[in-house]
Amino acid sequence: MARTREALLLLLDVSPSMHSVLPDVEKLCSRLIQKKLIYGKNHEVGVILFGTEETENELTKEVGGYEHVKVLQDIKVVDGHLVQSLKHLPQGTCAGDFLDAIVVGVDMLIKKYGETYKGKKHLCLITDALCPLKDPDVGTKEDQVSTIARQMVAFGLRMKNIVVRASLSGEPHMRVIIENDNLLNIFSKKSSAKTLFVDSTTSLRGARKTRDISPVTIFRGDLELSEKMKIKVWVYKKTGEEKFPTLKKYSDKAPSTDKFATHEVKVDYEYKSVEDPSKVVPPEQRIKGYRYGPQVVPISSAEWEAVKFKPEKSVKLLGFTDASNILRHYYMKDVNLFIAEPGNSRATVAVSALARAMKEMNKVAIVRCVWRQGQQSVVVGVLTPNVSEKINIPDSFYFNVLPFAEDVREFQFPSFSKFPVSWQPNEQQQEAADNLVKMLDLAPSGKGEILQPELTPNPALEVLNICGYFGFLDV
């Protein structure tokens, strides 16, 4: 149960520079709480506003300072009232000091949970980081950030910083932006904090994930380069499709006055004999049949086990090839990440040496993978070197499944030049078609990528969650 517990503290900047994006922040936060009411009813959430005219927090009463920071809601179990509160955030009139808000938030989490809380403890900062920060009484701002980061590490606190740079009123002072971004970067280096910059409404709504999925290995073992050369590796899923929750059948046959009705629908199957339709065949007398032409061939589970392909668990190198030979559209399914076995320095050096050599020679590796013992499906994929630019992050490999010949389906479109002149587009039609293609380009030249997957929520899931929330209110 401890793994399902979570405490989240929202730190929201409501200073004047944030007024234009506050409606989007309200939608993001209210949707976040709506999802928690569905997926995490026992999660606890608190809200702190900074940049407000009022000052209302425990640290101000105890030691003074920390002005214009207001605790909108103490940390408690999520409920519908919080959703309504987040839909109407007050517009602040003062500059927002996000360092003061972080200190107040860290203090609240430590006082409430200490070191004994076994669940996850998160802070989520949403700001544009455009306001200058106050100088500390002792030391520099960098020293203050380092001290806060050490406290966060000591008490197991994680933080996500969402920096909104969507619409700026006037030209902000670049010195302030550079200084604030540098301070947020120190948090990322010295604690479990991540900073994300968003520049659109869509990116903002997808910036905060409701469910944080813990990484789980799909393979632990040897990367076999040859019979005598093996490297200990762990394989994780790097990306995965966010699937729809399992929907159950609902029955409305129960009386509306019955408060204890479960409305569940149970489905049972009965198999009956052809010779005697009134006789039910018990499970031990059933056997699966498979059509072979006009006949049905019975095959028992024991016979299936006898002929089933049972390869050994392994990851074996088949060879190397130029990276140009593996086209992007060959990639299938999800991306996996190969890393050296944690704590194994020899494996780390070996993976790094191999990755850097492949990068230098512009090569990729073709490997054959059986993730689990007895797994029937064998995948052949490509290892692409991922050379890290940071000292504290080791080199690794990306793994993508490659298609077999029967998986590749290519359709060659005929050229327009082969059609009669009457069928060919005129200049106006050709220009309209070209403009349509340009509008569909998600990476126009000179601009960043639009609708990045990690920042774009699934619209179908969003609608489903909203419907689920209203269903929760009805209950």
PDB file of C-alpha atoms in Angstrom, residues 156-273:
ATOM      1  CA  GLY A 156      13.227  12.193  -0.071  1.00  0.00           C
ATOM      2  CA  LEU A 157      11.416  15.112  -1.699  1.00  0.00           C
ATOM      3  CA  ARG A 158      11.079  15.339  -5.470  1.00  0.00           C
ATOM      4  CA  MET A 159      10.213  18.450  -7.441  1.00  0.00           C
ATOM      5  CA  LYS A 160       9.013  19.266 -10.932  1.00  0.00           C
ATOM      6  CA  ASN A 161       9.455  22.819 -12.207  1.00  0.00           C
ATOM      7  CA  ILE A 162       7.150  23.885 -15.038  1.00  0.00           C
ATOM      8  CA  VAL A 163       8.391  27.183 -16.458  1.00  0.00           C
ATOM      9  CA  VAL A 164       5.813  28.926 -18.656  1.00  0.00           C
ATOM     10  CA  ARG A 165       7.208  31.204 -21.329  1.00  0.00           C
ATOM     11  CA  ALA A 166       4.126  31.310 -23.541  1.00  0.00           C
ATOM     12  CA  SER A 167       3.309  35.009 -23.740  1.00  0.00           C
ATOM     13  CA  LEU A 168       5.562  37.697 -22.356  1.00  0.00           C
ATOM     14  CA  SER A 169       4.267  41.235 -21.838  1.00  0.00           C
ATOM     15  CA  GLY A 170       7.120  43.468 -22.925  1.00  0.00           C
ATOM     16  CA  GLU A 171      10.796  42.512 -22.929  1.00  0.00           C
ATOM     17  CA  PRO A 172      11.760  40.977 -19.563  1.00  0.00           C
ATOM     18  CA  HIS A 173      15.174  41.667 -18.157  1.00  0.00           C
ATOM     19  CA  MET A 174      17.430  38.946 -19.551  1.00  0.00           C
ATOM     20  CA  ARG A 175      19.660  39.032 -16.479  1.00  0.00           C
ATOM     21  CA  VAL A 176      16.743  37.981 -14.268  1.00  0.00           C
ATOM     22  CA  ILE A 177      15.751  35.166 -16.642  1.00  0.00           C
ATOM     23  CA  ILE A 178      19.307  33.826 -16.876  1.00  0.00           C
ATOM     24  CA  GLU A 179      19.784  33.987 -13.100  1.00  0.00           C
ATOM     25  CA  ASN A 180      16.470  32.265 -12.324  1.00  0.00           C
ATOM     26  CA  ASP A 181      17.021  29.553 -14.936  1.00  0.00           C
ATOM     27  CA  ASN A 182      20.476  28.936 -13.483  1.00  0.00           C
ATOM     28  CA  LEU A 183      19.017  28.520  -9.976  1.00  0.00           C
ATOM     29  CA  LEU A 184      16.440  26.027 -11.258  1.00  0.00           C
ATOM     30  CA  ASN A 185      19.255  24.177 -13.005  1.00  0.00           C
ATOM     31  CA  ILE A 186      21.091  23.861  -9.668  1.00  0.00           C
ATOM     32  CA  PHE A 187      17.994  22.165  -8.230  1.00  0.00           C
ATOM     33  CA  SER A 188      18.082  19.688 -11.127  1.00  0.00           C
ATOM     34  CA  LYS A 189      21.760  18.903 -10.554  1.00  0.00           C
ATOM     35  CA  LYS A 190      21.743  18.608  -6.771  1.00  0.00           C
ATOM     36  CA  SER A 191      18.326  17.064  -6.046  1.00  0.00           C
ATOM     37  CA  SER A 192      15.605  14.929  -7.614  1.00  0.00           C
ATOM     38  CA  ALA A 193      14.175  17.872  -9.525  1.00  0.00           C
ATOM     39  CA  LYS A 194      13.271  18.272 -13.184  1.00  0.00           C
ATOM     40  CA  THR A 195      12.727  21.539 -15.024  1.00  0.00           C
ATOM     41  CA  LEU A 196      10.430  21.713 -18.025  1.00  0.00           C
ATOM     42  CA  PHE A 197       9.965  24.759 -20.257  1.00  0.00           C
ATOM     43  CA  VAL A 198       6.619  25.089 -22.060  1.00  0.00           C
ATOM     44  CA  ASP A 199       5.579  27.678 -24.614  1.00  0.00           C
ATOM     45  CA  SER A 200       1.993  26.791 -25.497  1.00  0.00           C
ATOM     46  CA  THR A 201      -1.330  25.989 -23.875  1.00  0.00           C
ATOM     47  CA  THR A 202      -1.244  22.394 -25.126  1.00  0.00           C
ATOM     48  CA  SER A 203       2.256  21.826 -23.754  1.00  0.00           C
ATOM     49  CA  LEU A 204       1.259  23.292 -20.393  1.00  0.00           C
ATOM     50  CA  ARG A 205      -1.737  20.959 -20.045  1.00  0.00           C
ATOM     51  CA  GLY A 206       0.426  17.944 -20.801  1.00  0.00           C
ATOM     52  CA  ALA A 207       3.348  19.018 -18.617  1.00  0.00           C
ATOM     53  CA  ARG A 208       2.098  17.441 -15.395  1.00  0.00           C
ATOM     54  CA  LYS A 209       1.436  13.707 -15.537  1.00  0.00           C
ATOM     55  CA  THR A 210      -1.177  12.309 -13.170  1.00  0.00           C
ATOM     56  CA  ARG A 211       0.444   8.936 -12.741  1.00  0.00           C
ATOM     57  CA  ASP A 212       4.180   8.501 -12.258  1.00  0.00           C
ATOM     58  CA  ILE A 213       5.022   4.966 -13.331  1.00  0.00           C
ATOM     59  CA  SER A 214       8.009   3.381 -11.624  1.00  0.00           C
ATOM     60  CA  PRO A 215      10.494   1.886 -14.114  1.00  0.00           C
ATOM     61  CA  VAL A 216      10.635  -1.911 -14.134  1.00  0.00           C
ATOM     62  CA  THR A 217      13.268  -4.002 -15.901  1.00  0.00           C
ATOM     63  CA  ILE A 218      12.133  -6.336 -18.663  1.00  0.00           C
ATOM     64  CA  PHE A 219      15.529  -8.077 -18.838  1.00  0.00           C
ATOM     65  CA  ARG A 220      18.523  -8.563 -16.563  1.00  0.00           C
ATOM     66  CA  GLY A 221      21.385 -10.603 -17.917  1.00  0.00           C
ATOM     67  CA  ASP A 222      24.202 -10.714 -20.451  1.00  0.00           C
ATOM     68  CA  LEU A 223      24.554  -8.815 -23.692  1.00  0.00           C
ATOM     69  CA  GLU A 224      26.429 -11.550 -25.570  1.00  0.00           C
ATOM     70  CA  LEU A 225      28.913 -10.082 -28.050  1.00  0.00           C
ATOM     71  CA  SER A 226      30.515 -13.515 -28.512  1.00  0.00           C
ATOM     72  CA  GLU A 227      30.798 -16.783 -26.606  1.00  0.00           C
ATOM     73  CA  LYS A 228      33.610 -15.361 -24.475  1.00  0.00           C
ATOM     74  CA  MET A 229      32.650 -11.667 -24.371  1.00  0.00           C
ATOM     75  CA  LYS A 230      29.554 -10.702 -22.390  1.00  0.00           C
ATOM     76  CA  ILE A 231      28.394  -7.485 -20.698  1.00  0.00           C
ATOM     77  CA  LYS A 232      25.981  -7.393 -17.764  1.00  0.00           C
ATOM     78  CA  VAL A 233      23.044  -5.152 -18.722  1.00  0.00           C
ATOM     79  CA  TRP A 234      19.586  -4.154 -17.516  1.00  0.00           C
ATOM     80  CA  VAL A 235      16.825  -3.290 -19.960  1.00  0.00           C
ATOM     81  CA  TYR A 236      14.017  -0.848 -19.178  1.00  0.00           C
ATOM     82  CA  LYS A 237      11.088   0.421 -21.185  1.00  0.00           C
ATOM     83  CA  LYS A 238      11.878   3.984 -22.239  1.00  0.00           C
ATOM     84  CA  THR A 239       8.497   4.795 -23.696  1.00  0.00           C
ATOM     85  CA  GLY A 240       5.128   3.096 -23.623  1.00  0.00           C
ATOM     86  CA  GLU A 241       1.633   3.763 -24.815  1.00  0.00           C
ATOM     87  CA  GLU A 242      -0.719   5.225 -22.236  1.00  0.00           C
ATOM     88  CA  LYS A 243      -3.584   2.792 -22.428  1.00  0.00           C
ATOM     89  CA  PHE A 244      -7.208   3.300 -21.574  1.00  0.00           C
ATOM     90  CA  PRO A 245      -8.332   2.007 -18.186  1.00  0.00           C
ATOM     91  CA  THR A 246     -10.236  -1.254 -18.226  1.00  0.00           C
ATOM     92  CA  LEU A 247     -13.944  -0.504 -18.493  1.00  0.00           C
ATOM     93  CA  LYS A 248     -16.404  -2.833 -16.803  1.00  0.00           C
ATOM     94  CA  LYS A 249     -19.949  -3.701 -17.765  1.00  0.00           C
ATOM     95  CA  TYR A 250     -22.582  -1.749 -15.832  1.00  0.00           C
ATOM     96  CA  SER A 251     -26.116  -2.891 -15.065  1.00  0.00           C
ATOM     97  CA  ASP A 252     -28.969  -0.487 -14.342  1.00  0.00           C
ATOM     98  CA  LYS A 253     -31.418  -3.269 -13.422  1.00  0.00           C
ATOM     99  CA  ALA A 254     -30.993  -2.731  -9.674  1.00  0.00           C
ATOM    100  CA  PRO A 255     -33.601  -0.446  -8.041  1.00  0.00           C
ATOM    101  CA  SER A 256     -32.461   3.163  -7.685  1.00  0.00           C
ATOM    102  CA  THR A 257     -33.304   2.982  -3.970  1.00  0.00           C
ATOM    103  CA  ASP A 258     -30.845   0.118  -3.373  1.00  0.00           C
ATOM    104  CA  LYS A 259     -27.763   1.809  -1.871  1.00  0.00           C
ATOM    105  CA  PHE A 260     -25.795  -1.449  -1.702  1.00  0.00           C
ATOM    106  CA  ALA A 261     -26.193  -2.406  -5.370  1.00  0.00           C
ATOM    107  CA  THR A 262     -22.855  -3.084  -7.076  1.00  0.00           C
ATOM    108  CA  HIS A 263     -24.272  -2.806 -10.630  1.00  0.00           C
ATOM    109  CA  GLU A 264     -21.723  -5.423 -11.720  1.00  0.00           C
ATOM    110  CA  VAL A 265     -22.363  -7.739 -14.653  1.00  0.00           C
ATOM    111  CA  LYS A 266     -20.976 -11.261 -14.380  1.00  0.00           C
ATOM    112  CA  VAL A 267     -20.583 -13.323 -17.554  1.00  0.00           C
ATOM    113  CA  ASP A 268     -20.533 -17.130 -17.432  1.00  0.00           C
ATOM    114  CA  TYR A 269     -20.147 -19.469 -20.411  1.00  0.00           C
ATOM    115  CA  GLU A 270     -21.598 -22.954 -20.684  1.00  0.00           C
ATOM    116  CA  TYR A 271     -20.532 -25.538 -23.258  1.00  0.00           C
ATOM    117  CA  LYS A 272     -23.091 -28.164 -24.242  1.00  0.00           C
ATOM    118  CA  SER A 273     -22.853 -31.426 -26.132  1.00  0.00           C
TER     119      SER A 273
END
